[in-house]
Amino acid sequence: MLQHSRQSLTSRQQRQLWQQRRRMHRTRRAMRKQLVQQTQHRAPSNRLRSPSSPQPKRSSGISRKSAKRNSSVPKAPIRSARPRKRSSSWGWFVYLTRLAIVGSGVAAIAGTVLTVLDPKPNSSVSRSPAVSSALAPAPLNAETPNNSEQSVQPKTFDTQPDGPQSLFYRWSQEPRMQRLVREGQELTTIKRQIQAWSAAQSELKPAMFFLNPSTGEYLDINGAKSISAASTIKIPVLLAFFEDVDAGIIDLDEPLVMRPDLVASEAGSMQYEPVGTTFSALDTAEYMIAISDNTATNMLIDRLGGAKKLNQRFKSWGLKHTTIRNPLPDLEGTNTISPQDMAALMLKLKDEDLLSSISREQALDILRQTVTNTLLPQGIDKDADIAHKTGDIGSVVGDIGLIDMPNGQHYVAAILVQRPHNDPRAQELIRKISKLTYKTFRKQVAPATRSDN
């Protein structure tokens, strides 16, 4: 009975021992699994198995005998099925490469689309004349592209000899009056009529230039001829005076002293004042134009730096024949102008930025005060407005003016007539021509597509 009890206890103990071992093995497997997970979380192995590689089969338990038998074999490292991470530097490289490829494709597509939409080269790029002419395509024939334009240009105007053939370049560089004449139309009908009048009085030699900038119509008879200016030379002196006022060189209230070497005879009343009398600069300018005072003219020429400096300024304005050679009254007619010069100057005064707006209005107001109204004003309507200056010596008589018509348009007029000494037929011819041109310009309507600027 004792032996049987030992055997039963032994069986029970064996069963308990097996259960304890089983719990111990389970605990070890759990601890090992937890240890592996913690190790992988803290320091991942550099020799991780790829997720796609087959995983080795693991037994559900560990045999002590197999462990002892394989104790001499080194254990394989524990591998995880966790995917391998790529290096951050290679990731950025791939990203930038893809971005560059996409950008190149977009640029190529955009360039193709722009080429299809606008196959012509961009002409707004600023180039020097030499570069533009070098890059210009060669003509297919022997004639230059603008031969037809040069053929219709008046010979009296300068052209752009070596500049690019761009129409915009010519338009922006050439003087405005030259462009208006090139693009405009000459009044040939009234030109023939005036030439017939002149032929009937061969002793009279008229030179004139009329231009309506709104329509581009003009009348040119000997317009580029250099002719004695008489008192019309006072117009460029007046504009030079206000140019210096704008520059702050001259003040309108500045006193000017009448020196004995500046006193002039003939026209004007200042000559009768005592030498040493002072006049304000503005009053002197008004005397020079309104009553054509020669003494006032000489005083302003002196204040503006003398004839030489004024002549240089006239050339900078583009005036080719306007020159002061002697003080006023210049009865011999050595001071010269041309009708084209005076028309261009009046156009600058009206429409361009030669003077400030205030000085422009003051200059025009002074020109409207001209006392002698026996020439151009006699050919216009009473509701028209004229700012002008006359000139009259024995050998020549003339009038330069800017006429504002009731239809909203304006035109410049410059006419001088060489004549036998004090021949009154010259004044009558000017009045007839003024009336004819005024009626012609008044009937015209400005084209909708033409710009005055």
Short mmCIF file of C-alpha atoms in Angstrom, two decimals:
data_model
loop_
_atom_site.label_atom_id
_atom_site.label_comp_id
_atom_site.label_asym_id
_atom_site.label_seq_id
_atom_site.Cartn_x
_atom_site.Cartn_y
_atom_site.Cartn_z
CA MET A 1 0.00 0.00 0.00
CA LEU A 2 2.87 2.32 0.74
CA GLN A 3 4.47 1.49 -2.58
CA HIS A 4 1.22 2.18 -4.40
CA SER A 5 0.92 5.57 -2.66
CA ARG A 6 4.41 6.55 -3.70
CA GLN A 7 3.64 5.63 -7.27
CA SER A 8 0.38 7.65 -7.18
CA LEU A 9 2.08 10.61 -5.63
CA THR A 10 4.76 10.37 -8.17
CA SER A 11 2.25 10.46 -10.97
CA ARG A 12 0.47 13.38 -9.40
CA GLN A 13 3.75 15.18 -8.88
CA GLN A 14 4.79 14.44 -12.42
CA ARG A 15 1.53 15.86 -13.66
CA GLN A 16 1.97 18.96 -11.55
CA LEU A 17 5.54 19.27 -12.66
CA TRP A 18 4.52 19.04 -16.28
CA GLN A 19 1.91 21.72 -15.71
CA GLN A 20 4.45 23.95 -14.01
CA ARG A 21 6.89 23.44 -16.87
CA ARG A 22 4.18 24.15 -19.34
CA ARG A 23 3.34 27.43 -17.58
CA MET A 24 7.03 28.24 -17.37
CA HIS A 25 7.52 27.64 -21.09
CA ARG A 26 4.55 29.81 -21.88
CA THR A 27 5.89 32.52 -19.60
CA ARG A 28 9.31 32.33 -21.24
CA ARG A 29 7.80 32.55 -24.73
CA ALA A 30 5.77 35.56 -23.69
CA MET A 31 8.79 37.24 -22.09
CA ARG A 32 10.95 36.45 -25.13
CA LYS A 33 8.32 37.86 -27.48
CA GLN A 34 7.99 40.99 -25.37
CA LEU A 35 11.78 41.35 -25.27
CA VAL A 36 12.03 41.03 -29.04
CA GLN A 37 9.34 43.67 -29.57
CA GLN A 38 11.05 46.08 -27.16
CA THR A 39 14.42 45.48 -28.85
CA GLN A 40 12.96 46.12 -32.31
CA HIS A 41 11.28 49.29 -31.06
CA ARG A 42 14.47 50.70 -29.53
CA ALA A 43 17.17 49.62 -32.02
CA PRO A 44 15.98 48.05 -35.27
CA SER A 45 18.37 45.54 -36.76
CA ASN A 46 20.23 46.43 -39.94
CA ARG A 47 19.61 42.95 -41.23
CA LEU A 48 15.84 42.92 -41.41
CA ARG A 49 14.13 40.40 -43.58
CA SER A 50 12.17 41.71 -46.53
CA PRO A 51 8.41 41.48 -46.08
CA SER A 52 8.14 39.43 -49.25
CA SER A 53 10.60 36.69 -48.06
CA PRO A 54 9.03 33.58 -46.51
CA GLN A 55 9.00 33.45 -42.74
CA PRO A 56 10.52 30.38 -41.02
CA LYS A 57 8.15 28.12 -39.19
CA ARG A 58 8.45 28.15 -35.47
CA SER A 59 7.52 25.32 -33.16
CA SER A 60 4.89 25.89 -30.57
CA GLY A 61 7.26 24.79 -27.81
CA ILE A 62 10.95 24.34 -27.05
CA SER A 63 12.29 20.95 -26.19
CA ARG A 64 15.03 20.78 -23.62
CA LYS A 65 16.66 17.92 -25.46
CA SER A 66 16.66 19.76 -28.77
CA ALA A 67 18.04 22.78 -27.00
CA LYS A 68 20.89 20.79 -25.57
CA ARG A 69 21.51 19.05 -28.86
CA ASN A 70 21.66 22.34 -30.80
CA SER A 71 23.42 24.36 -28.16
CA SER A 72 26.64 24.39 -30.17
CA VAL A 73 24.93 25.93 -33.24
CA PRO A 74 24.77 29.73 -33.16
CA LYS A 75 21.30 31.12 -33.02
CA ALA A 76 20.05 33.05 -36.02
CA PRO A 77 19.17 36.63 -35.26
CA ILE A 78 15.53 37.38 -34.77
CA ARG A 79 14.11 39.11 -37.82
CA SER A 80 11.06 41.23 -38.06
CA ALA A 81 8.53 41.56 -40.84
CA ARG A 82 8.65 45.33 -40.48
CA PRO A 83 9.39 47.07 -43.86
CA ARG A 84 12.73 48.72 -44.44
CA LYS A 85 12.84 52.51 -44.40
CA ARG A 86 14.58 54.40 -47.22
CA SER A 87 17.33 56.88 -46.55
CA SER A 88 16.04 60.48 -46.35
CA SER A 89 18.82 61.82 -48.69
CA TRP A 90 17.81 59.48 -51.49
CA GLY A 91 14.19 60.47 -51.02
CA TRP A 92 14.93 64.14 -51.56
CA PHE A 93 17.02 63.32 -54.63
CA VAL A 94 14.21 61.34 -56.21
CA TYR A 95 11.71 64.10 -55.38
CA LEU A 96 13.85 66.84 -56.95
CA THR A 97 14.50 64.70 -60.03
CA ARG A 98 10.81 64.17 -60.58
CA LEU A 99 10.11 67.88 -60.04
CA ALA A 100 12.75 68.85 -62.63
CA ILE A 101 11.30 66.44 -65.18
CA VAL A 102 7.78 67.80 -64.66
CA GLY A 103 9.00 71.43 -64.89
CA SER A 104 10.85 70.76 -68.14
CA GLY A 105 7.76 69.22 -69.64
CA VAL A 106 5.54 72.14 -68.61
CA ALA A 107 8.05 74.66 -70.03
CA ALA A 108 8.24 72.82 -73.34
CA ILE A 109 4.46 72.69 -73.65
CA ALA A 110 4.10 76.39 -72.76
CA GLY A 111 6.76 77.39 -75.31
CA THR A 112 5.02 75.41 -78.03
CA VAL A 113 1.67 77.01 -77.25
CA LEU A 114 3.15 80.54 -77.27
CA THR A 115 4.91 79.87 -80.57
CA VAL A 116 1.67 78.73 -82.15
CA LEU A 117 -0.30 81.69 -80.79
CA ASP A 118 2.33 84.34 -81.66
CA PRO A 119 4.83 83.14 -84.28
CA LYS A 120 6.24 86.67 -84.83
CA PRO A 121 9.14 87.90 -82.73
CA ASN A 122 8.42 90.37 -80.00
CA SER A 123 9.04 93.81 -81.41
CA SER A 124 8.73 95.62 -78.08
CA VAL A 125 12.21 94.59 -76.94
CA SER A 126 14.45 97.62 -76.69
CA ARG A 127 17.48 97.35 -78.97
CA SER A 128 20.04 99.81 -80.16
CA PRO A 129 19.76 100.94 -83.80
CA ALA A 130 22.86 98.97 -84.78
CA VAL A 131 21.59 95.74 -83.24
CA SER A 132 18.10 96.19 -84.67
CA SER A 133 19.41 96.82 -88.17
CA ALA A 134 21.77 93.84 -87.93
CA LEU A 135 18.94 91.54 -86.85
CA ALA A 136 16.47 92.82 -89.45
CA PRO A 137 15.71 90.27 -92.20
CA ALA A 138 17.14 90.97 -95.60
CA PRO A 139 14.56 92.18 -98.20
CA LEU A 140 13.53 89.77 -100.92
CA ASN A 141 13.96 92.33 -103.66
CA ALA A 142 16.46 95.06 -104.34
CA GLU A 143 14.24 97.85 -103.03
CA THR A 144 14.33 98.82 -99.38
CA PRO A 145 11.10 98.39 -97.40
CA ASN A 146 10.50 102.12 -96.98
CA ASN A 147 11.41 103.38 -100.41
CA SER A 148 7.77 104.17 -101.05
CA GLU A 149 7.61 106.21 -97.84
CA GLN A 150 10.78 108.10 -98.64
CA SER A 151 9.41 108.97 -102.05
CA VAL A 152 6.43 110.81 -100.55
CA GLN A 153 8.37 112.62 -97.84
CA PRO A 154 9.01 116.30 -98.49
CA LYS A 155 12.64 116.93 -99.34
CA THR A 156 12.74 119.77 -96.87
CA PHE A 157 12.58 117.47 -93.83
CA ASP A 158 15.34 115.33 -92.41
CA THR A 159 14.95 111.55 -92.43
CA GLN A 160 16.37 108.85 -90.19
CA PRO A 161 19.28 107.63 -92.36
CA ASP A 162 20.68 104.70 -90.44
CA GLY A 163 17.92 103.92 -87.96
CA PRO A 164 15.89 100.72 -87.85
CA GLN A 165 13.08 100.26 -90.34
CA SER A 166 10.54 99.88 -87.52
CA LEU A 167 7.48 102.08 -88.11
CA PHE A 168 7.18 102.71 -84.37
CA TYR A 169 10.84 103.83 -84.20
CA ARG A 170 10.33 106.34 -87.01
CA TRP A 171 7.08 107.52 -85.44
CA SER A 172 8.67 108.08 -82.02
CA GLN A 173 11.93 109.67 -83.24
CA GLU A 174 10.88 112.04 -86.00
CA PRO A 175 9.45 115.50 -85.21
CA ARG A 176 5.70 115.56 -84.85
CA MET A 177 5.08 117.97 -87.71
CA GLN A 178 7.22 115.85 -90.02
CA ARG A 179 5.17 112.78 -89.10
CA LEU A 180 1.90 114.62 -89.64
CA VAL A 181 3.03 115.74 -93.07
CA ARG A 182 4.25 112.28 -94.02
CA GLU A 183 0.98 110.70 -92.98
CA GLY A 184 -1.23 113.58 -94.11
CA GLN A 185 -2.44 114.96 -97.40
CA GLU A 186 -1.57 118.21 -99.12
CA LEU A 187 -4.35 120.56 -100.17
CA THR A 188 -3.45 120.52 -103.85
CA THR A 189 -6.61 122.30 -105.04
CA ILE A 190 -6.11 125.48 -103.07
CA LYS A 191 -2.35 125.23 -103.66
CA ARG A 192 -2.90 125.57 -107.41
CA GLN A 193 -5.25 128.48 -106.82
CA ILE A 194 -2.72 130.34 -104.65
CA GLN A 195 0.03 129.68 -107.17
CA ALA A 196 -2.22 131.20 -109.83
CA TRP A 197 -2.68 134.31 -107.69
CA SER A 198 1.07 134.59 -107.20
CA ALA A 199 1.75 134.13 -110.91
CA ALA A 200 -0.57 137.03 -111.66
CA GLN A 201 1.62 139.20 -109.37
CA SER A 202 5.09 138.00 -110.14
CA GLU A 203 6.71 140.72 -108.04
CA LEU A 204 5.31 139.05 -104.95
CA LYS A 205 7.05 135.91 -103.73
CA PRO A 206 5.02 134.19 -101.01
CA ALA A 207 6.33 131.45 -98.71
CA MET A 208 3.85 129.67 -96.47
CA PHE A 209 3.06 126.57 -94.46
CA PHE A 210 -0.39 125.71 -93.03
CA LEU A 211 -1.18 122.51 -91.11
CA ASN A 212 -4.28 121.11 -89.45
CA PRO A 213 -2.98 118.46 -87.00
CA SER A 214 -6.46 117.00 -86.51
CA THR A 215 -6.89 116.00 -90.15
CA GLY A 216 -3.25 115.95 -91.30
CA GLU A 217 -4.06 118.27 -94.22
CA TYR A 218 -1.44 120.86 -95.02
CA LEU A 219 -0.44 123.52 -97.51
CA ASP A 220 3.23 123.95 -98.36
CA ILE A 221 4.51 126.60 -100.77
CA ASN A 222 8.20 127.37 -100.31
CA GLY A 223 7.75 126.38 -96.66
CA ALA A 224 11.40 125.50 -96.13
CA LYS A 225 12.71 128.75 -97.64
CA SER A 226 14.87 130.90 -95.37
CA ILE A 227 13.39 134.39 -95.38
CA SER A 228 13.79 137.64 -93.48
CA ALA A 229 11.96 137.37 -90.18
CA ALA A 230 11.22 141.02 -89.38
CA SER A 231 9.33 141.06 -86.05
CA THR A 232 8.20 137.41 -86.28
CA ILE A 233 11.59 136.53 -84.74
CA LYS A 234 10.04 137.65 -81.46
CA ILE A 235 7.97 134.45 -81.22
CA PRO A 236 10.94 132.13 -80.51
CA VAL A 237 12.34 134.77 -78.13
CA LEU A 238 9.04 134.69 -76.21
CA LEU A 239 9.09 130.89 -75.92
CA ALA A 240 12.72 130.92 -74.79
CA PHE A 241 11.76 133.47 -72.13
CA PHE A 242 9.02 131.25 -70.68
CA GLU A 243 11.26 128.21 -70.90
CA ASP A 244 13.69 129.97 -68.57
CA VAL A 245 10.79 130.96 -66.33
CA ASP A 246 9.86 127.28 -66.01
CA ALA A 247 13.49 126.45 -65.25
CA GLY A 248 13.60 129.04 -62.47
CA ILE A 249 16.27 131.09 -64.23
CA ILE A 250 14.04 134.12 -64.69
CA ASP A 251 11.34 135.47 -62.38
CA LEU A 252 8.33 137.18 -63.94
CA ASP A 253 8.68 140.09 -61.50
CA GLU A 254 12.42 140.39 -62.03
CA PRO A 255 13.38 144.01 -62.88
CA LEU A 256 15.13 144.58 -66.21
CA VAL A 257 17.06 147.81 -66.74
CA MET A 258 16.84 149.59 -70.07
CA ARG A 259 20.46 150.27 -70.99
CA PRO A 260 21.38 152.74 -73.76
CA ASP A 261 22.86 149.98 -75.96
CA LEU A 262 19.52 148.17 -75.92
CA VAL A 263 17.32 151.07 -76.99
CA ALA A 264 15.91 150.55 -80.50
CA SER A 265 14.02 152.77 -82.90
CA GLU A 266 10.99 152.07 -85.07
CA ALA A 267 8.29 150.03 -83.32
CA GLY A 268 7.54 150.37 -79.60
CA SER A 269 7.16 153.00 -76.90
CA MET A 270 9.82 151.98 -74.40
CA GLN A 271 12.42 153.87 -76.43
CA TYR A 272 10.86 157.11 -75.21
CA GLU A 273 11.44 156.30 -71.55
CA PRO A 274 14.57 157.57 -69.79
CA VAL A 275 17.61 155.32 -69.95
CA GLY A 276 17.88 153.33 -66.74
CA THR A 277 14.15 152.80 -66.43
CA THR A 278 13.28 149.37 -65.05
CA PHE A 279 10.51 147.10 -66.29
CA SER A 280 9.41 143.76 -64.95
CA ALA A 281 10.33 140.77 -67.07
CA LEU A 282 6.67 139.94 -67.76
CA ASP A 283 5.86 143.52 -68.81
CA THR A 284 8.85 143.49 -71.13
CA ALA A 285 7.62 140.30 -72.80
CA GLU A 286 4.14 141.76 -73.23
CA TYR A 287 5.54 144.94 -74.81
CA MET A 288 7.63 142.85 -77.20
CA ILE A 289 4.58 141.01 -78.59
CA ALA A 290 1.56 143.25 -78.13
CA ILE A 291 3.02 146.43 -79.66
CA SER A 292 6.10 144.76 -81.19
CA ASP A 293 8.48 146.85 -79.07
CA ASN A 294 12.02 146.48 -80.42
CA THR A 295 13.67 147.81 -77.25
CA ALA A 296 11.84 145.21 -75.17
CA THR A 297 13.03 142.52 -77.60
CA ASN A 298 16.66 143.57 -77.25
CA MET A 299 16.33 143.61 -73.45
CA LEU A 300 14.97 140.05 -73.41
CA ILE A 301 17.62 138.79 -75.84
CA ASP A 302 20.26 140.26 -73.54
CA ARG A 303 18.68 138.72 -70.44
CA LEU A 304 18.48 135.29 -72.13
CA GLY A 305 22.23 135.23 -72.75
CA GLY A 306 22.58 136.90 -76.13
CA ALA A 307 21.94 135.95 -79.74
CA LYS A 308 24.53 133.15 -79.86
CA LYS A 309 23.02 131.19 -76.99
CA LEU A 310 19.53 131.72 -78.32
CA ASN A 311 20.53 130.42 -81.75
CA GLN A 312 21.88 127.27 -80.11
CA ARG A 313 18.60 126.82 -78.29
CA PHE A 314 16.63 127.27 -81.51
CA LYS A 315 18.64 124.47 -83.09
CA SER A 316 17.95 122.24 -80.10
CA TRP A 317 14.24 122.77 -80.79
CA GLY A 318 14.72 121.51 -84.34
CA LEU A 319 14.49 124.93 -86.03
CA LYS A 320 16.76 124.97 -89.06
CA HIS A 321 16.54 128.48 -90.42
CA THR A 322 15.73 130.55 -87.31
CA THR A 323 18.74 132.74 -86.55
CA ILE A 324 19.31 136.09 -84.82
CA ARG A 325 22.20 137.96 -86.42
CA ASN A 326 21.58 141.58 -85.42
CA PRO A 327 19.61 143.47 -82.77
CA LEU A 328 16.20 144.83 -83.60
CA PRO A 329 14.88 146.61 -85.64
CA ASP A 330 17.02 144.80 -88.27
CA LEU A 331 15.61 146.75 -91.19
CA GLU A 332 18.02 144.97 -93.55
CA GLY A 333 16.36 141.62 -92.80
CA THR A 334 19.43 139.67 -91.65
CA ASN A 335 17.52 137.76 -88.98
CA THR A 336 15.85 134.80 -90.64
CA ILE A 337 13.16 132.17 -90.19
CA SER A 338 11.27 129.77 -92.42
CA PRO A 339 7.49 129.13 -92.50
CA GLN A 340 8.08 125.49 -91.56
CA ASP A 341 10.17 126.53 -88.55
CA MET A 342 7.46 128.85 -87.26
CA ALA A 343 4.64 126.37 -87.90
CA ALA A 344 6.56 123.69 -86.01
CA LEU A 345 7.19 126.12 -83.15
CA MET A 346 3.52 127.08 -82.86
CA LEU A 347 2.62 123.39 -82.91
CA LYS A 348 5.07 122.78 -80.06
CA LEU A 349 3.55 125.64 -78.11
CA LYS A 350 0.01 124.30 -78.51
CA ASP A 351 0.29 120.54 -78.32
CA GLU A 352 3.66 119.55 -76.93
CA ASP A 353 5.53 119.88 -73.63
CA LEU A 354 7.97 122.62 -74.54
CA LEU A 355 6.48 124.74 -71.74
CA SER A 356 4.55 124.04 -68.59
CA SER A 357 0.77 124.40 -68.77
CA ILE A 358 0.88 127.74 -66.91
CA SER A 359 3.61 129.20 -69.09
CA ARG A 360 1.88 127.89 -72.23
CA GLU A 361 -1.33 129.72 -71.36
CA GLN A 362 0.57 132.89 -70.49
CA ALA A 363 2.45 132.82 -73.79
CA LEU A 364 -0.73 132.22 -75.79
CA ASP A 365 -2.51 134.98 -73.89
CA ILE A 366 0.28 137.42 -74.74
CA LEU A 367 0.13 136.41 -78.43
CA ARG A 368 -3.64 137.07 -78.39
CA GLN A 369 -2.91 140.68 -77.34
CA THR A 370 -1.18 141.54 -80.64
CA VAL A 371 -2.47 144.94 -81.70
CA THR A 372 -1.92 144.59 -85.46
CA ASN A 373 -4.82 142.49 -86.76
CA THR A 374 -4.73 143.39 -90.44
CA LEU A 375 -3.39 140.13 -91.89
CA LEU A 376 -4.38 136.58 -90.77
CA PRO A 377 -7.25 137.72 -88.50
CA GLN A 378 -9.00 139.28 -91.49
CA GLY A 379 -9.60 135.87 -93.05
CA ILE A 380 -11.21 134.06 -90.10
CA ASP A 381 -14.65 134.18 -88.48
CA LYS A 382 -15.36 136.35 -85.49
CA ASP A 383 -16.02 133.32 -83.29
CA ALA A 384 -12.58 131.90 -84.09
CA ASP A 385 -9.63 132.66 -81.83
CA ILE A 386 -6.13 133.54 -82.99
CA ALA A 387 -2.80 133.90 -81.17
CA HIS A 388 -0.28 135.44 -83.57
CA LYS A 389 2.57 137.83 -84.26
CA THR A 390 3.10 139.97 -87.33
CA GLY A 391 6.30 141.21 -88.96
CA ASP A 392 6.72 144.10 -91.35
CA ILE A 393 9.77 145.69 -92.90
CA GLY A 394 10.08 147.27 -96.34
CA SER A 395 11.10 144.08 -98.16
CA VAL A 396 8.86 141.52 -96.44
CA VAL A 397 5.61 141.28 -94.51
CA GLY A 398 4.14 138.29 -92.73
CA ASP A 399 2.06 136.79 -89.94
CA ILE A 400 2.52 133.69 -87.79
CA GLY A 401 -0.48 132.34 -85.91
CA LEU A 402 -2.38 129.59 -84.16
CA ILE A 403 -6.08 129.55 -85.01
CA ASP A 404 -8.71 127.77 -82.90
CA MET A 405 -11.87 127.15 -84.95
CA PRO A 406 -15.46 126.77 -83.63
CA ASN A 407 -15.51 123.11 -84.77
CA GLY A 408 -12.99 122.27 -82.04
CA GLN A 409 -10.01 121.93 -84.37
CA HIS A 410 -7.02 124.21 -84.69
CA TYR A 411 -4.35 124.84 -87.28
CA VAL A 412 -1.04 126.62 -87.51
CA ALA A 413 -0.39 129.27 -90.14
CA ALA A 414 2.92 130.80 -91.19
CA ILE A 415 3.06 133.09 -94.21
CA LEU A 416 5.55 135.72 -95.37
CA VAL A 417 5.62 137.56 -98.66
CA GLN A 418 8.67 139.15 -100.18
CA ARG A 419 7.70 142.28 -102.08
CA PRO A 420 8.87 145.50 -103.61
CA HIS A 421 9.43 148.08 -100.91
CA ASN A 422 6.23 148.48 -98.86
CA ASP A 423 4.04 147.10 -101.66
CA PRO A 424 0.50 146.88 -100.15
CA ARG A 425 -0.49 144.01 -102.48
CA ALA A 426 1.45 141.67 -100.21
CA GLN A 427 -0.92 142.34 -97.29
CA GLU A 428 -3.94 141.78 -99.54
CA LEU A 429 -2.54 138.48 -100.76
CA ILE A 430 -2.06 137.30 -97.16
CA ARG A 431 -5.66 138.16 -96.31
CA LYS A 432 -6.98 136.23 -99.33
CA ILE A 433 -4.90 133.17 -98.51
CA SER A 434 -5.99 133.33 -94.85
CA LYS A 435 -9.65 133.36 -95.84
CA LEU A 436 -9.24 130.48 -98.31
CA THR A 437 -7.37 128.22 -95.89
CA TYR A 438 -9.72 128.97 -93.02
CA LYS A 439 -12.79 127.98 -95.05
CA THR A 440 -11.05 124.79 -96.18
CA PHE A 441 -9.99 123.70 -92.69
CA ARG A 442 -13.34 124.68 -91.14
CA LYS A 443 -15.21 122.26 -93.43
CA GLN A 444 -12.97 119.32 -92.63
CA VAL A 445 -13.87 116.65 -90.05
CA ALA A 446 -11.11 114.88 -88.17
CA PRO A 447 -10.90 111.12 -88.86
CA ALA A 448 -11.95 108.99 -85.87
CA THR A 449 -8.75 106.94 -86.02
CA ARG A 450 -6.31 109.83 -86.13
CA SER A 451 -4.75 111.16 -82.96
CA ASP A 452 -3.60 114.74 -82.44
CA ASN A 453 -0.86 113.65 -80.03
#
